[in-house]
Amino acid sequence: MVSAVHADGDDDRIVEDFQGNPADKSRTGGWLAAGLILGAELAEKICVNGISMNLVTYLVRVMNISTSGSANVVTNFMGTLNLLALLGGFLADAKLGRYLTVAISATITALGVSMLTLATTIPSMRPPTCSVNQRQHHDCVGSNGKQLAMLYASLYIIALGAAGIKSNCSGFGSDQFDSSDPKEEKAMIFFFNRFYFCISLGSLFAVTVLVYIQDNVGRGYGYGISAAAMAIAVFIFLGGTKFYRFRKPRGSPLTVIWKVFYLTWRKRKLEYPSDPSLLNEYHNAKVSHTQRLRCLDKAAILDGVDEKQNATWRVSTVTQVEEVKMVLKLIPIWSTCILFWTVYSQMTTFSVEQATVMNRNIGSFVIPAGSLSFFLIITILIFTSLNEKILVPFARKFTHKIQGITSLQRIAIGLVFSMLAMVVAAVVEKQRRTSFVQHGKTISVFWLVPQFFLVGAGEAFAYVGQLEFFIREAPERMKSMSTGLFLTTLSMGFFVSSLLVSVVDKVTNNSWIRNNLNKGRLENFYWLLAVLGVINFLIFLVFANRHQYKVEVFSSSSDDQEEIEMKERIDGGV
């Protein structure tokens, strides 16, 4: 028998199959559909990580760009990629839908990686090879405008495509589970962990196999494999169309946000009604009315003109107002997640540069500097598995909550790991530089493993926690845009890293971060991040303890409202 799936109880959004009929739960959705969707995200991870984790060595060694300049190229590329995810989420929610957005974005990504393959293969797209002696005396010939234009065009086309994949795959994957079905609700909770576990496998392949091929066989071959992986993912994704559950886009979520802000300002002088039930469509609201950000309620105040004209842009509904409140409630947590990704970005820039001046030999085999991220990824895989198999079931016994630990608790743990990582990184860099300068010894690259381990452990908690938080706490119509909002924390983290590097360079007169790390004071930069991390964590605790988790309702009787308010008090905060 055909069973129609409804989205979080939102009756006006019946989930459909690819033919536009109500979705049959026995034939669509579930782990098969989610797994096919996961293929696109897996390929995106292979492409992006295969580029970002080893790009800084290419820029320094081949394109003859300075260490700080190369670090900023990488962080700006990753920052732009994650910032564009907000656009990808907006397009999916407003017009295209998640399925079509992912399909188009995957195709664009394949095109960008193909261009990058050509840019790193054609000899005229690289400056003359620079000798060690020339590099030490700054006599290298830099990259010209044509060479940089080809490189940057490739990178930012990849950023545009990958952004659409990142902002929609997780949401489209979660669409394949019905949260009103207890069995599928439980599967959805594990989906986020397994989603991240699988894409981490793609990252592991990128930082080991692809990085090795790039350094020892050729950049063109490494990027060519990435392009092929993305093309295959497009075919697999499109081939699974008949197994997916689809939710039609419901118009631009930004329109709703701007409408509420506009009407709040326009009606700012009106008096609040004597009872909230007098607000527009209060009794038909799909989201419970709250007292927080009460000023926005003015957008839903009915006056005589509104009731007569019934004009869309003359009054908002309670549902629309509460949806905007939900988005605004995400901003404090959003702001305190940024610094985690600033710390993370060091693993793709300065940590890789540290590896290039350390002993990377295992017998006759030389470990590629970019492959140190192997320890980051393997730690993510280990902790993601431990979270699902041990931590969540254990925590569930004590909290009596199906998710075990809350998304905010996961984020908090991730922030603690990031602070510890920077402390360890500062100590190790001090030891590395002292050993070389004072004793002429090059210490083993494995001294860097602890900082990669700590950041990886932190990411296993922070990424899953943030992804779950922004998807589950967002209004239904804004889930893709909310995923994009989450990814802008990554974007801002990379941009903040670029800003800090530039500011530190200027304030310290280039004495902390130098092309020759042995003459710099990189450990001071790590200490700065550790101190900023402590301050950020304290602010996060304040915001997290004030946060109340979302509760959706479909009846607004007084009894229901009491139950909702009690649940919000129980579930509120960290």
PDB file of N, CA and C in Angstrom, residues 3-7 12-24 28-29 172 175-176 241-249:
ATOM      1  N   SER A   3       2.230   4.695   0.997  1.00  0.00           N
ATOM      2  CA  SER A   3       2.192   5.516   2.209  1.00  0.00           C
ATOM      3  C   SER A   3       2.862   6.849   1.926  1.00  0.00           C
ATOM      4  N   ALA A   4       2.117   7.920   2.025  1.00  0.00           N
ATOM      5  CA  ALA A   4       2.694   9.238   1.760  1.00  0.00           C
ATOM      6  C   ALA A   4       3.491   9.698   2.962  1.00  0.00           C
ATOM      7  N   VAL A   5       4.660  10.257   2.686  1.00  0.00           N
ATOM      8  CA  VAL A   5       5.533  10.748   3.750  1.00  0.00           C
ATOM      9  C   VAL A   5       5.346  12.241   3.883  1.00  0.00           C
ATOM     10  N   HIS A   6       5.227  12.707   5.113  1.00  0.00           N
ATOM     11  CA  HIS A   6       5.073  14.141   5.357  1.00  0.00           C
ATOM     12  C   HIS A   6       6.322  14.675   6.033  1.00  0.00           C
ATOM     13  N   ALA A   7       6.628  15.911   5.749  1.00  0.00           N
ATOM     14  CA  ALA A   7       7.848  16.533   6.250  1.00  0.00           C
ATOM     15  C   ALA A   7       7.608  17.166   7.593  1.00  0.00           C
ATOM     16  N   ASP A  12       1.309  20.669   4.325  1.00  0.00           N
ATOM     17  CA  ASP A  12       1.236  21.226   2.990  1.00  0.00           C
ATOM     18  C   ASP A  12       2.478  20.912   2.179  1.00  0.00           C
ATOM     19  N   ARG A  13       3.317  20.036   2.714  1.00  0.00           N
ATOM     20  CA  ARG A  13       4.516  19.644   1.981  1.00  0.00           C
ATOM     21  C   ARG A  13       4.584  18.134   1.873  1.00  0.00           C
ATOM     22  N   ILE A  14       3.698  17.542   1.119  1.00  0.00           N
ATOM     23  CA  ILE A  14       3.732  16.105   0.894  1.00  0.00           C
ATOM     24  C   ILE A  14       4.994  15.766   0.117  1.00  0.00           C
ATOM     25  N   VAL A  15       5.706  14.757   0.577  1.00  0.00           N
ATOM     26  CA  VAL A  15       6.926  14.333  -0.082  1.00  0.00           C
ATOM     27  C   VAL A  15       6.552  13.499  -1.296  1.00  0.00           C
ATOM     28  N   GLU A  16       7.192  13.800  -2.430  1.00  0.00           N
ATOM     29  CA  GLU A  16       6.829  13.165  -3.691  1.00  0.00           C
ATOM     30  C   GLU A  16       7.954  12.284  -4.217  1.00  0.00           C
ATOM     31  N   ASP A  17       7.599  11.405  -5.169  1.00  0.00           N
ATOM     32  CA  ASP A  17       8.634  10.667  -5.892  1.00  0.00           C
ATOM     33  C   ASP A  17       9.000  11.462  -7.143  1.00  0.00           C
ATOM     34  N   PHE A  18       9.843  10.910  -7.998  1.00  0.00           N
ATOM     35  CA  PHE A  18      10.346  11.668  -9.145  1.00  0.00           C
ATOM     36  C   PHE A  18       9.260  11.954 -10.181  1.00  0.00           C
ATOM     37  N   GLN A  19       8.133  11.264 -10.098  1.00  0.00           N
ATOM     38  CA  GLN A  19       7.032  11.502 -11.031  1.00  0.00           C
ATOM     39  C   GLN A  19       5.999  12.484 -10.486  1.00  0.00           C
ATOM     40  N   GLY A  20       6.246  12.994  -9.290  1.00  0.00           N
ATOM     41  CA  GLY A  20       5.323  13.953  -8.700  1.00  0.00           C
ATOM     42  C   GLY A  20       4.196  13.346  -7.911  1.00  0.00           C
ATOM     43  N   ASN A  21       4.225  12.021  -7.691  1.00  0.00           N
ATOM     44  CA  ASN A  21       3.200  11.351  -6.891  1.00  0.00           C
ATOM     45  C   ASN A  21       3.653  11.273  -5.436  1.00  0.00           C
ATOM     46  N   PRO A  22       2.684  11.129  -4.497  1.00  0.00           N
ATOM     47  CA  PRO A  22       3.082  10.941  -3.089  1.00  0.00           C
ATOM     48  C   PRO A  22       4.051   9.773  -2.968  1.00  0.00           C
ATOM     49  N   ALA A  23       5.154   9.983  -2.243  1.00  0.00           N
ATOM     50  CA  ALA A  23       6.227   8.990  -2.180  1.00  0.00           C
ATOM     51  C   ALA A  23       5.780   7.726  -1.456  1.00  0.00           C
ATOM     52  N   ASP A  24       6.108   6.582  -2.021  1.00  0.00           N
ATOM     53  CA  ASP A  24       5.867   5.284  -1.412  1.00  0.00           C
ATOM     54  C   ASP A  24       7.073   4.957  -0.532  1.00  0.00           C
ATOM     55  N   THR A  28      10.914   4.244  -1.922  1.00  0.00           N
ATOM     56  CA  THR A  28      11.748   5.447  -1.999  1.00  0.00           C
ATOM     57  C   THR A  28      12.357   5.740  -0.638  1.00  0.00           C
ATOM     58  N   GLY A  29      13.387   6.568  -0.666  1.00  0.00           N
ATOM     59  CA  GLY A  29      14.002   7.016   0.566  1.00  0.00           C
ATOM     60  C   GLY A  29      14.787   5.940   1.277  1.00  0.00           C
ATOM     61  N   PHE A 172      19.364  16.961   1.590  1.00  0.00           N
ATOM     62  CA  PHE A 172      18.660  16.054   0.689  1.00  0.00           C
ATOM     63  C   PHE A 172      18.723  14.626   1.223  1.00  0.00           C
ATOM     64  N   ASP A 175      16.253  14.267   3.942  1.00  0.00           N
ATOM     65  CA  ASP A 175      14.904  14.222   3.375  1.00  0.00           C
ATOM     66  C   ASP A 175      14.433  12.796   3.108  1.00  0.00           C
ATOM     67  N   GLN A 176      15.373  11.865   3.011  1.00  0.00           N
ATOM     68  CA  GLN A 176      15.027  10.478   2.687  1.00  0.00           C
ATOM     69  C   GLN A 176      14.502   9.711   3.900  1.00  0.00           C
ATOM     70  N   THR A 241      17.675   8.595  -9.333  1.00  0.00           N
ATOM     71  CA  THR A 241      16.545   9.536  -9.281  1.00  0.00           C
ATOM     72  C   THR A 241      15.241   8.877  -8.819  1.00  0.00           C
ATOM     73  N   LYS A 242      14.942   7.693  -9.335  1.00  0.00           N
ATOM     74  CA  LYS A 242      13.648   7.074  -9.022  1.00  0.00           C
ATOM     75  C   LYS A 242      13.557   6.601  -7.572  1.00  0.00           C
ATOM     76  N   PHE A 243      14.679   6.563  -6.862  1.00  0.00           N
ATOM     77  CA  PHE A 243      14.664   6.101  -5.465  1.00  0.00           C
ATOM     78  C   PHE A 243      14.533   7.247  -4.460  1.00  0.00           C
ATOM     79  N   TYR A 244      14.606   8.487  -4.933  1.00  0.00           N
ATOM     80  CA  TYR A 244      14.631   9.615  -4.014  1.00  0.00           C
ATOM     81  C   TYR A 244      13.224  10.077  -3.614  1.00  0.00           C
ATOM     82  N   ARG A 245      13.168  10.727  -2.460  1.00  0.00           N
ATOM     83  CA  ARG A 245      11.983  11.463  -2.026  1.00  0.00           C
ATOM     84  C   ARG A 245      12.264  12.947  -2.249  1.00  0.00           C
ATOM     85  N   PHE A 246      11.324  13.639  -2.844  1.00  0.00           N
ATOM     86  CA  PHE A 246      11.527  15.038  -3.213  1.00  0.00           C
ATOM     87  C   PHE A 246      10.581  15.946  -2.430  1.00  0.00           C
ATOM     88  N   ARG A 247      11.095  17.102  -2.077  1.00  0.00           N
ATOM     89  CA  ARG A 247      10.269  18.146  -1.472  1.00  0.00           C
ATOM     90  C   ARG A 247      10.402  19.392  -2.331  1.00  0.00           C
ATOM     91  N   LYS A 248       9.287  19.895  -2.784  1.00  0.00           N
ATOM     92  CA  LYS A 248       9.313  21.044  -3.680  1.00  0.00           C
ATOM     93  C   LYS A 248       9.789  22.289  -2.930  1.00  0.00           C
ATOM     94  N   PRO A 249      10.592  23.138  -3.614  1.00  0.00           N
ATOM     95  CA  PRO A 249      10.984  24.417  -2.999  1.00  0.00           C
ATOM     96  C   PRO A 249       9.760  25.277  -2.759  1.00  0.00           C
TER      97      PRO A 249
END
